[in-house]
């Protein structure tokens, strides 16, 4: 039997790249796009819709970036290293053939206002200027979209909108329903260029937006060949994953639920189990 959800994996050599900010712009109400360039971008690849890179940020104490080196595939912490400040980000767009050399866009959610505590990543992105430096590593590998999926459902908060954009590109000829929870209705502009026939992109705002998304998902008939990707705040996804995997009994390959951040947790390890009481089988 053909597995419609089978996904090809491509491994890449791990490398660390010191990049320079070329420009930075607000592309949606809370989304800062930082465009990076530099000779070390040569050879960068990111084939998978949910690929991520490790972003190493300057230590605010001395302004220096501390990052591991990779020697024969081994991670080595340089002698005298200060604090390594690292977060996961989606390589939103890579243009290897840009006029003045390769360019990489990374979109940072500026989440540091209101009752939420900001972190070092949005603080850096908000103040990045042409010439500022950043170190990235990865992606270590890419998992491609399932080629046999007949349709897809994407669930994302703002942190996963860059991934959702990449999924929409990967599913160019596949019908997609998107359920997006955002703080500001204006954020819908972020995916405006990807609207079109076969796309139903629905936006949810308000304090209870994650709950609204979970409710909307329950109203959608999920077919046997419908692939589901969901990413965002980890706790808000526990019930959603339970619904998909346990209530509907969808197989593991059909459902990819990823905690991208967790309220009150600094630098969430996204490899940790989303729901320790119900680990993936
Ligand atoms: C595979 C993967 C891809 C990702 N891609 C992106 C991406 O493209 N763009 C992006 O913006 N994020 C992305 N994230 C999420 C990002 O890594 C986290 O949000 C990270 O915690 C940001 O670091 P920070 O310095 O903002 O906050 P931290 O120092 O990690 O945390 C400080 C505080 O901020 C809170 N917090 C963290 N993130 C958010 C948020 N989004 N909204 C509200 N509060 C938050 C934490 O709960 C904590 O209380 C991705 C995560 C993963 C695992």
mmCIF file of C-alpha atoms and ligand atoms in Angstrom:
data_model
loop_
_atom_site.group_PDB
_atom_site.id
_atom_site.type_symbol
_atom_site.label_atom_id
_atom_site.label_comp_id
_atom_site.label_asym_id
_atom_site.label_seq_id
_atom_site.Cartn_x
_atom_site.Cartn_y
_atom_site.Cartn_z
ATOM 1 C CA UNK A 1 0.000 0.000 0.000
ATOM 2 C CA UNK A 2 1.294 3.476 -0.862
ATOM 3 C CA UNK A 3 1.828 5.673 2.195
ATOM 4 C CA UNK A 4 0.423 9.049 1.108
ATOM 5 C CA UNK A 5 2.108 10.706 4.082
ATOM 6 C CA UNK A 6 5.579 9.388 3.398
ATOM 7 C CA UNK A 7 8.104 12.224 3.597
ATOM 8 C CA UNK A 8 11.574 12.205 2.092
ATOM 9 C CA UNK A 9 14.392 13.167 4.472
ATOM 10 C CA UNK A 10 17.500 14.921 3.184
ATOM 11 C CA UNK A 11 20.415 15.382 5.579
ATOM 12 C CA UNK A 12 22.768 18.366 5.251
ATOM 13 C CA UNK A 13 26.248 18.800 6.681
ATOM 14 C CA UNK A 14 25.980 20.935 9.798
ATOM 15 C CA UNK A 15 27.755 24.249 9.491
ATOM 16 C CA UNK A 16 27.962 27.516 11.343
ATOM 17 C CA UNK A 17 27.638 30.715 9.337
ATOM 18 C CA UNK A 18 28.428 34.256 10.423
ATOM 19 C CA UNK A 19 26.044 36.539 8.546
ATOM 20 C CA UNK A 20 25.489 40.252 8.230
ATOM 21 C CA UNK A 21 22.189 42.090 8.314
ATOM 22 C CA UNK A 22 21.461 43.659 4.920
ATOM 23 C CA UNK A 23 18.111 45.214 5.845
ATOM 24 C CA UNK A 24 15.249 44.892 8.267
ATOM 25 C CA UNK A 25 11.556 45.761 7.890
ATOM 26 C CA UNK A 26 8.255 45.276 9.660
ATOM 27 C CA UNK A 27 6.260 43.007 7.315
ATOM 28 C CA UNK A 28 3.178 42.584 9.534
ATOM 29 C CA UNK A 29 2.066 44.285 12.774
ATOM 30 C CA UNK A 30 4.339 42.172 15.024
ATOM 31 C CA UNK A 31 6.621 40.534 12.462
ATOM 32 C CA UNK A 32 10.111 41.875 11.797
ATOM 33 C CA UNK A 33 11.847 40.512 8.684
ATOM 34 C CA UNK A 34 15.621 40.538 8.966
ATOM 35 C CA UNK A 35 17.434 39.904 5.685
ATOM 36 C CA UNK A 36 20.880 38.393 6.108
ATOM 37 C CA UNK A 37 23.718 38.066 3.646
ATOM 38 C CA UNK A 38 27.418 37.354 3.483
ATOM 39 C CA UNK A 39 29.873 34.993 1.857
ATOM 40 C CA UNK A 40 29.120 32.271 4.408
ATOM 41 C CA UNK A 41 25.558 31.927 3.039
ATOM 42 C CA UNK A 42 26.992 30.148 -0.008
ATOM 43 C CA UNK A 43 25.768 26.564 0.009
ATOM 44 C CA UNK A 44 22.860 27.194 2.390
ATOM 45 C CA UNK A 45 19.913 24.884 1.701
ATOM 46 C CA UNK A 46 16.488 24.456 3.307
ATOM 47 C CA UNK A 47 14.224 22.183 1.293
ATOM 48 C CA UNK A 48 11.638 21.281 3.934
ATOM 49 C CA UNK A 49 8.601 23.432 4.780
ATOM 50 C CA UNK A 50 9.218 23.183 8.527
ATOM 51 C CA UNK A 51 13.012 23.432 8.418
ATOM 52 C CA UNK A 52 14.624 25.481 11.153
ATOM 53 C CA UNK A 53 17.959 27.074 11.889
ATOM 54 C CA UNK A 54 19.627 27.744 15.216
ATOM 55 C CA UNK A 55 20.046 31.490 15.605
ATOM 56 C CA UNK A 56 22.883 32.578 17.918
ATOM 57 C CA UNK A 57 22.352 36.042 19.363
ATOM 58 C CA UNK A 58 24.790 38.539 20.859
ATOM 59 C CA UNK A 59 25.209 38.425 24.624
ATOM 60 C CA UNK A 60 23.728 41.755 25.768
ATOM 61 C CA UNK A 61 26.486 41.912 28.443
ATOM 62 C CA UNK A 62 29.359 42.349 25.957
ATOM 63 C CA UNK A 63 27.685 42.390 22.531
ATOM 64 C CA UNK A 64 29.631 39.303 21.390
ATOM 65 C CA UNK A 65 28.052 36.266 19.766
ATOM 66 C CA UNK A 66 29.085 32.969 21.328
ATOM 67 C CA UNK A 67 28.350 29.871 19.257
ATOM 68 C CA UNK A 68 29.675 26.337 19.041
ATOM 69 C CA UNK A 69 31.951 25.246 16.229
ATOM 70 C CA UNK A 70 31.393 22.063 14.276
ATOM 71 C CA UNK A 71 34.505 19.945 13.873
ATOM 72 C CA UNK A 72 34.057 16.715 11.886
ATOM 73 C CA UNK A 73 30.325 16.905 12.634
ATOM 74 C CA UNK A 74 31.025 17.280 16.377
ATOM 75 C CA UNK A 75 29.799 20.284 18.335
ATOM 76 C CA UNK A 76 32.714 22.002 20.058
ATOM 77 C CA UNK A 77 32.403 24.943 22.465
ATOM 78 C CA UNK A 78 35.349 27.292 21.809
ATOM 79 C CA UNK A 79 37.617 27.950 24.777
ATOM 80 C CA UNK A 80 36.675 31.086 26.686
ATOM 81 C CA UNK A 81 33.149 31.087 25.293
ATOM 82 C CA UNK A 82 30.652 33.315 27.045
ATOM 83 C CA UNK A 83 26.967 32.543 27.329
ATOM 84 C CA UNK A 84 25.520 30.902 24.238
ATOM 85 C CA UNK A 85 22.136 32.480 23.517
ATOM 86 C CA UNK A 86 20.350 30.430 20.906
ATOM 87 C CA UNK A 87 16.792 30.143 19.593
ATOM 88 C CA UNK A 88 15.081 28.239 16.764
ATOM 89 C CA UNK A 89 13.840 30.102 13.689
ATOM 90 C CA UNK A 90 12.364 29.201 10.312
ATOM 91 C CA UNK A 91 14.366 30.228 7.240
ATOM 92 C CA UNK A 92 11.399 32.030 5.692
ATOM 93 C CA UNK A 93 12.980 32.590 2.310
ATOM 94 C CA UNK A 94 16.385 31.966 0.768
ATOM 95 C CA UNK A 95 17.438 33.609 -2.493
ATOM 96 C CA UNK A 96 20.725 32.062 -3.613
ATOM 97 C CA UNK A 97 20.788 34.139 -6.807
ATOM 98 C CA UNK A 98 20.001 37.597 -5.461
ATOM 99 C CA UNK A 99 21.767 40.341 -7.398
ATOM 100 C CA UNK A 100 24.385 41.163 -4.745
ATOM 101 C CA UNK A 101 24.848 37.653 -3.382
ATOM 102 C CA UNK A 102 22.668 35.150 -1.522
ATOM 103 C CA UNK A 103 20.033 36.462 0.882
ATOM 104 C CA UNK A 104 18.176 34.792 3.736
ATOM 105 C CA UNK A 105 15.028 36.215 5.374
ATOM 106 C CA UNK A 106 14.154 35.333 8.943
ATOM 107 C CA UNK A 107 10.886 36.659 10.388
ATOM 108 C CA UNK A 108 10.869 37.370 14.127
ATOM 109 C CA UNK A 109 7.642 37.779 16.102
ATOM 110 C CA UNK A 110 7.974 40.921 18.239
ATOM 111 C CA UNK A 111 6.130 39.469 21.208
ATOM 112 C CA UNK A 112 7.614 41.580 23.934
ATOM 113 C CA UNK A 113 4.796 43.995 24.620
ATOM 114 C CA UNK A 114 1.670 43.941 26.768
ATOM 115 C CA UNK A 115 1.586 41.289 29.480
ATOM 116 C CA UNK A 116 4.044 39.022 27.638
ATOM 117 C CA UNK A 117 7.746 38.983 28.474
ATOM 118 C CA UNK A 118 9.934 39.586 25.454
ATOM 119 C CA UNK A 119 13.100 37.573 24.920
ATOM 120 C CA UNK A 120 16.540 38.294 23.447
ATOM 121 C CA UNK A 121 15.532 37.299 19.901
ATOM 122 C CA UNK A 122 12.819 39.910 19.281
ATOM 123 C CA UNK A 123 14.878 42.489 21.189
ATOM 124 C CA UNK A 124 17.759 41.850 18.782
ATOM 125 C CA UNK A 125 15.512 41.792 15.688
ATOM 126 C CA UNK A 126 13.810 45.054 16.624
ATOM 127 C CA UNK A 127 17.156 46.847 16.819
ATOM 128 C CA UNK A 128 19.068 45.042 14.028
ATOM 129 C CA UNK A 129 20.620 47.453 11.529
ATOM 130 C CA UNK A 130 22.504 46.903 8.271
ATOM 131 C CA UNK A 131 25.908 45.611 9.346
ATOM 132 C CA UNK A 132 24.677 43.908 12.553
ATOM 133 C CA UNK A 133 25.906 40.331 12.808
ATOM 134 C CA UNK A 134 24.187 37.034 13.541
ATOM 135 C CA UNK A 135 25.402 33.452 13.567
ATOM 136 C CA UNK A 136 23.191 30.621 12.347
ATOM 137 C CA UNK A 137 23.628 26.865 12.215
ATOM 138 C CA UNK A 138 21.600 24.371 10.245
ATOM 139 C CA UNK A 139 19.255 23.229 9.016
ATOM 140 C CA UNK A 140 20.738 19.875 9.944
ATOM 141 C CA UNK A 141 18.270 18.198 7.619
ATOM 142 C CA UNK A 142 15.075 18.725 5.678
ATOM 143 C CA UNK A 143 11.892 16.676 5.760
ATOM 144 C CA UNK A 144 9.957 17.283 2.557
ATOM 145 C CA UNK A 145 6.177 17.642 2.290
ATOM 146 C CA UNK A 146 4.202 14.410 1.885
ATOM 147 C CA UNK A 147 3.736 14.128 -1.874
ATOM 148 C CA UNK A 148 0.602 11.980 -1.666
ATOM 149 C CA UNK A 149 -1.499 14.286 0.515
ATOM 150 C CA UNK A 150 -4.796 15.175 -1.187
ATOM 151 C CA UNK A 151 -5.349 18.211 1.025
ATOM 152 C CA UNK A 152 -3.822 19.865 4.053
ATOM 153 C CA UNK A 153 -4.782 21.761 7.172
ATOM 154 C CA UNK A 154 -2.315 24.230 8.645
ATOM 155 C CA UNK A 155 -2.720 25.525 12.198
ATOM 156 C CA UNK A 156 -0.343 28.240 13.307
ATOM 157 C CA UNK A 157 0.129 31.163 15.610
ATOM 158 C CA UNK A 158 2.436 33.994 14.592
ATOM 159 C CA UNK A 159 5.630 32.090 15.461
ATOM 160 C CA UNK A 160 4.676 29.421 12.924
ATOM 161 C CA UNK A 161 3.466 31.731 10.144
ATOM 162 C CA UNK A 162 6.864 31.557 8.377
ATOM 163 C CA UNK A 163 6.533 27.765 8.423
ATOM 164 C CA UNK A 164 2.903 28.038 7.248
ATOM 165 C CA UNK A 165 4.080 30.191 4.328
ATOM 166 C CA UNK A 166 6.610 27.523 3.402
ATOM 167 C CA UNK A 167 3.939 24.803 3.689
ATOM 168 C CA UNK A 168 1.650 26.793 1.377
ATOM 169 C CA UNK A 169 4.491 26.989 -1.150
ATOM 170 C CA UNK A 170 5.178 23.265 -0.798
ATOM 171 C CA UNK A 171 1.461 22.493 -1.279
ATOM 172 C CA UNK A 172 1.154 24.794 -4.307
ATOM 173 C CA UNK A 173 -1.267 22.420 -6.090
ATOM 174 C CA UNK A 174 -2.964 20.968 -3.015
ATOM 175 C CA UNK A 175 -6.095 22.413 -1.374
ATOM 176 C CA UNK A 176 -5.228 23.930 2.003
ATOM 177 C CA UNK A 177 -7.286 25.215 4.916
ATOM 178 C CA UNK A 178 -5.305 27.492 7.226
ATOM 179 C CA UNK A 179 -6.384 28.337 10.767
ATOM 180 C CA UNK A 180 -4.239 31.147 12.145
ATOM 181 C CA UNK A 181 -4.285 32.655 15.635
ATOM 182 C CA UNK A 182 -2.818 36.159 15.709
ATOM 183 C CA UNK A 183 -2.791 39.108 18.099
ATOM 184 C CA UNK A 184 -3.586 41.660 15.398
ATOM 185 C CA UNK A 185 -6.054 41.149 12.522
ATOM 186 C CA UNK A 186 -3.663 43.089 10.275
ATOM 187 C CA UNK A 187 -1.282 40.115 10.379
ATOM 188 C CA UNK A 188 -3.446 38.484 7.682
ATOM 189 C CA UNK A 189 -1.435 40.583 5.216
ATOM 190 C CA UNK A 190 1.505 38.280 5.931
ATOM 191 C CA UNK A 191 0.037 35.500 3.766
ATOM 192 C CA UNK A 192 -1.853 37.725 1.302
ATOM 193 C CA UNK A 193 0.444 36.809 -1.591
ATOM 194 C CA UNK A 194 -0.344 33.124 -1.004
ATOM 195 C CA UNK A 195 -4.132 33.423 -1.151
ATOM 196 C CA UNK A 196 -5.876 31.937 -4.166
ATOM 197 C CA UNK A 197 -8.136 29.191 -5.362
ATOM 198 C CA UNK A 198 -7.909 26.070 -3.271
ATOM 199 C CA UNK A 199 -6.834 28.134 -0.254
ATOM 200 C CA UNK A 200 -9.091 28.956 2.655
ATOM 201 C CA UNK A 201 -7.073 31.025 5.075
ATOM 202 C CA UNK A 202 -8.992 31.853 8.260
ATOM 203 C CA UNK A 203 -7.734 34.262 10.901
ATOM 204 C CA UNK A 204 -8.640 34.319 14.594
ATOM 205 C CA UNK A 205 -7.950 37.137 17.062
ATOM 206 C CA UNK A 206 -8.802 37.899 20.678
ATOM 207 C CA UNK A 207 -7.574 36.481 23.969
ATOM 208 C CA UNK A 208 -9.234 33.112 23.286
ATOM 209 C CA UNK A 209 -7.882 32.795 19.726
ATOM 210 C CA UNK A 210 -6.188 29.424 20.321
ATOM 211 C CA UNK A 211 -9.482 28.026 21.625
ATOM 212 C CA UNK A 212 -11.301 29.453 18.592
ATOM 213 C CA UNK A 213 -8.833 27.677 16.309
ATOM 214 C CA UNK A 214 -9.300 24.378 18.161
ATOM 215 C CA UNK A 215 -13.087 24.773 17.811
ATOM 216 C CA UNK A 216 -12.801 25.595 14.093
ATOM 217 C CA UNK A 217 -10.673 22.502 13.570
ATOM 218 C CA UNK A 218 -13.450 20.365 15.035
ATOM 219 C CA UNK A 219 -15.765 21.741 12.350
ATOM 220 C CA UNK A 220 -13.585 20.517 9.493
ATOM 221 C CA UNK A 221 -13.986 17.071 8.020
ATOM 222 C CA UNK A 222 -10.527 15.548 7.916
ATOM 223 C CA UNK A 223 -10.186 13.107 5.045
ATOM 224 C CA UNK A 224 -8.041 9.976 4.952
ATOM 225 C CA UNK A 225 -5.452 11.751 2.817
ATOM 226 C CA UNK A 226 -5.544 15.122 4.593
ATOM 227 C CA UNK A 227 -2.242 16.087 6.196
ATOM 228 C CA UNK A 228 -2.307 18.281 9.317
ATOM 229 C CA UNK A 229 0.529 20.534 10.489
ATOM 230 C CA UNK A 230 0.052 22.531 13.678
ATOM 231 C CA UNK A 231 2.606 24.683 15.482
ATOM 232 C CA UNK A 232 2.588 27.428 18.061
ATOM 233 C CA UNK A 233 2.326 27.723 21.843
ATOM 234 C CA UNK A 234 2.970 24.244 23.223
ATOM 235 C CA UNK A 235 0.303 24.055 25.921
ATOM 236 C CA UNK A 236 -2.419 25.305 23.601
ATOM 237 C CA UNK A 237 -1.650 22.437 21.213
ATOM 238 C CA UNK A 238 -1.974 19.583 23.711
ATOM 239 C CA UNK A 239 -5.761 19.340 23.411
ATOM 240 C CA UNK A 240 -5.626 19.823 19.661
ATOM 241 C CA UNK A 241 -3.142 16.970 19.261
ATOM 242 C CA UNK A 242 -5.225 14.761 21.549
ATOM 243 C CA UNK A 243 -8.275 15.442 19.392
ATOM 244 C CA UNK A 244 -6.447 14.531 16.181
ATOM 245 C CA UNK A 245 -4.474 11.547 17.413
ATOM 246 C CA UNK A 246 -6.699 10.029 20.128
ATOM 247 C CA UNK A 247 -10.270 11.160 19.458
ATOM 248 C CA UNK A 248 -10.112 10.879 15.647
ATOM 249 C CA UNK A 249 -7.388 8.223 15.831
ATOM 250 C CA UNK A 250 -5.363 9.728 12.978
ATOM 251 C CA UNK A 251 -2.026 7.994 12.424
ATOM 252 C CA UNK A 252 1.217 9.650 13.494
ATOM 253 C CA UNK A 253 2.376 10.312 9.918
ATOM 254 C CA UNK A 254 -0.806 12.235 9.132
ATOM 255 C CA UNK A 255 -0.413 14.697 11.990
ATOM 256 C CA UNK A 256 2.600 16.880 12.807
ATOM 257 C CA UNK A 257 2.054 18.974 15.937
ATOM 258 C CA UNK A 258 5.016 21.045 17.155
ATOM 259 C CA UNK A 259 5.330 23.271 20.201
ATOM 260 C CA UNK A 260 7.330 26.270 18.934
ATOM 261 C CA UNK A 261 7.343 28.088 22.296
ATOM 262 C CA UNK A 262 5.794 27.628 25.704
ATOM 263 C CA UNK A 263 4.293 30.376 27.837
ATOM 264 C CA UNK A 264 6.690 31.200 30.690
ATOM 265 C CA UNK A 265 9.513 29.000 29.318
ATOM 266 C CA UNK A 266 12.756 30.443 27.956
ATOM 267 C CA UNK A 267 14.183 28.734 24.843
ATOM 268 C CA UNK A 268 11.774 25.800 24.733
ATOM 269 C CA UNK A 269 13.358 22.542 23.588
ATOM 270 C CA UNK A 270 10.954 21.619 20.820
ATOM 271 C CA UNK A 271 12.226 18.039 20.773
ATOM 272 C CA UNK A 272 10.761 17.514 24.247
ATOM 273 C CA UNK A 273 7.417 15.722 24.340
ATOM 274 C CA UNK A 274 4.488 18.111 23.798
ATOM 275 C CA UNK A 275 2.402 16.107 26.257
ATOM 276 C CA UNK A 276 4.544 14.004 28.631
ATOM 277 C CA UNK A 277 1.376 12.230 29.820
ATOM 278 C CA UNK A 278 0.761 11.013 26.248
ATOM 279 C CA UNK A 279 4.082 10.643 24.375
ATOM 280 C CA UNK A 280 4.149 10.004 20.605
ATOM 281 C CA UNK A 281 3.821 6.325 19.766
HETATM 282 C C1 LIG B 1 11.180 24.720 14.648
HETATM 283 C C2 LIG B 1 10.873 26.113 15.141
HETATM 284 C C3 LIG B 1 10.743 27.177 14.260
HETATM 285 C C4 LIG B 1 10.441 28.451 14.732
HETATM 286 N N1 LIG B 1 10.307 29.489 13.846
HETATM 287 C C5 LIG B 1 10.044 30.745 14.300
HETATM 288 C C6 LIG B 1 9.957 31.848 13.396
HETATM 289 O O1 LIG B 1 10.196 31.712 12.191
HETATM 290 N N2 LIG B 1 9.656 33.059 13.915
HETATM 291 C C7 LIG B 1 9.424 33.263 15.271
HETATM 292 O O2 LIG B 1 9.157 34.398 15.683
HETATM 293 N N3 LIG B 1 9.514 32.240 16.140
HETATM 294 C C8 LIG B 1 9.827 30.998 15.690
HETATM 295 N N4 LIG B 1 9.935 29.961 16.571
HETATM 296 C C9 LIG B 1 9.655 30.226 17.993
HETATM 297 C C10 LIG B 1 10.857 30.817 18.720
HETATM 298 O O3 LIG B 1 11.953 29.918 18.672
HETATM 299 C C11 LIG B 1 10.450 31.037 20.186
HETATM 300 O O4 LIG B 1 9.365 31.916 20.245
HETATM 301 C C12 LIG B 1 11.593 31.544 21.025
HETATM 302 O O5 LIG B 1 11.288 31.322 22.375
HETATM 303 C C13 LIG B 1 11.882 33.002 20.796
HETATM 304 O O6 LIG B 1 12.890 33.411 21.690
HETATM 305 P P1 LIG B 1 12.707 34.747 22.513
HETATM 306 O O7 LIG B 1 14.056 35.307 22.708
HETATM 307 O O8 LIG B 1 11.675 35.571 21.841
HETATM 308 O O9 LIG B 1 12.036 34.290 23.881
HETATM 309 P P2 LIG B 1 12.571 33.341 25.083
HETATM 310 O O10 LIG B 1 13.777 33.938 25.698
HETATM 311 O O11 LIG B 1 12.670 31.939 24.571
HETATM 312 O O12 LIG B 1 11.349 33.427 26.081
HETATM 313 C C14 LIG B 1 11.083 34.603 26.878
HETATM 314 C C15 LIG B 1 9.593 34.663 27.195
HETATM 315 O O13 LIG B 1 8.885 34.928 25.974
HETATM 316 C C16 LIG B 1 7.837 33.990 25.792
HETATM 317 N N5 LIG B 1 7.704 33.756 24.340
HETATM 318 C C17 LIG B 1 8.584 33.114 23.513
HETATM 319 N N6 LIG B 1 8.119 33.126 22.249
HETATM 320 C C18 LIG B 1 6.928 33.776 22.274
HETATM 321 C C19 LIG B 1 5.971 34.112 21.281
HETATM 322 N N7 LIG B 1 6.117 33.779 19.968
HETATM 323 N N8 LIG B 1 4.864 34.794 21.654
HETATM 324 C C20 LIG B 1 4.668 35.158 22.967
HETATM 325 N N9 LIG B 1 5.551 34.870 23.965
HETATM 326 C C21 LIG B 1 6.676 34.182 23.608
HETATM 327 C C22 LIG B 1 8.296 32.745 26.562
HETATM 328 O O14 LIG B 1 7.195 31.970 26.965
HETATM 329 C C23 LIG B 1 9.039 33.352 27.739
HETATM 330 O O15 LIG B 1 8.132 33.686 28.764
HETATM 331 C C24 LIG B 1 10.251 28.673 16.124
HETATM 332 C C25 LIG B 1 10.416 27.608 17.021
HETATM 333 C C26 LIG B 1 10.715 26.345 16.536
HETATM 334 C C27 LIG B 1 10.878 25.212 17.521
#
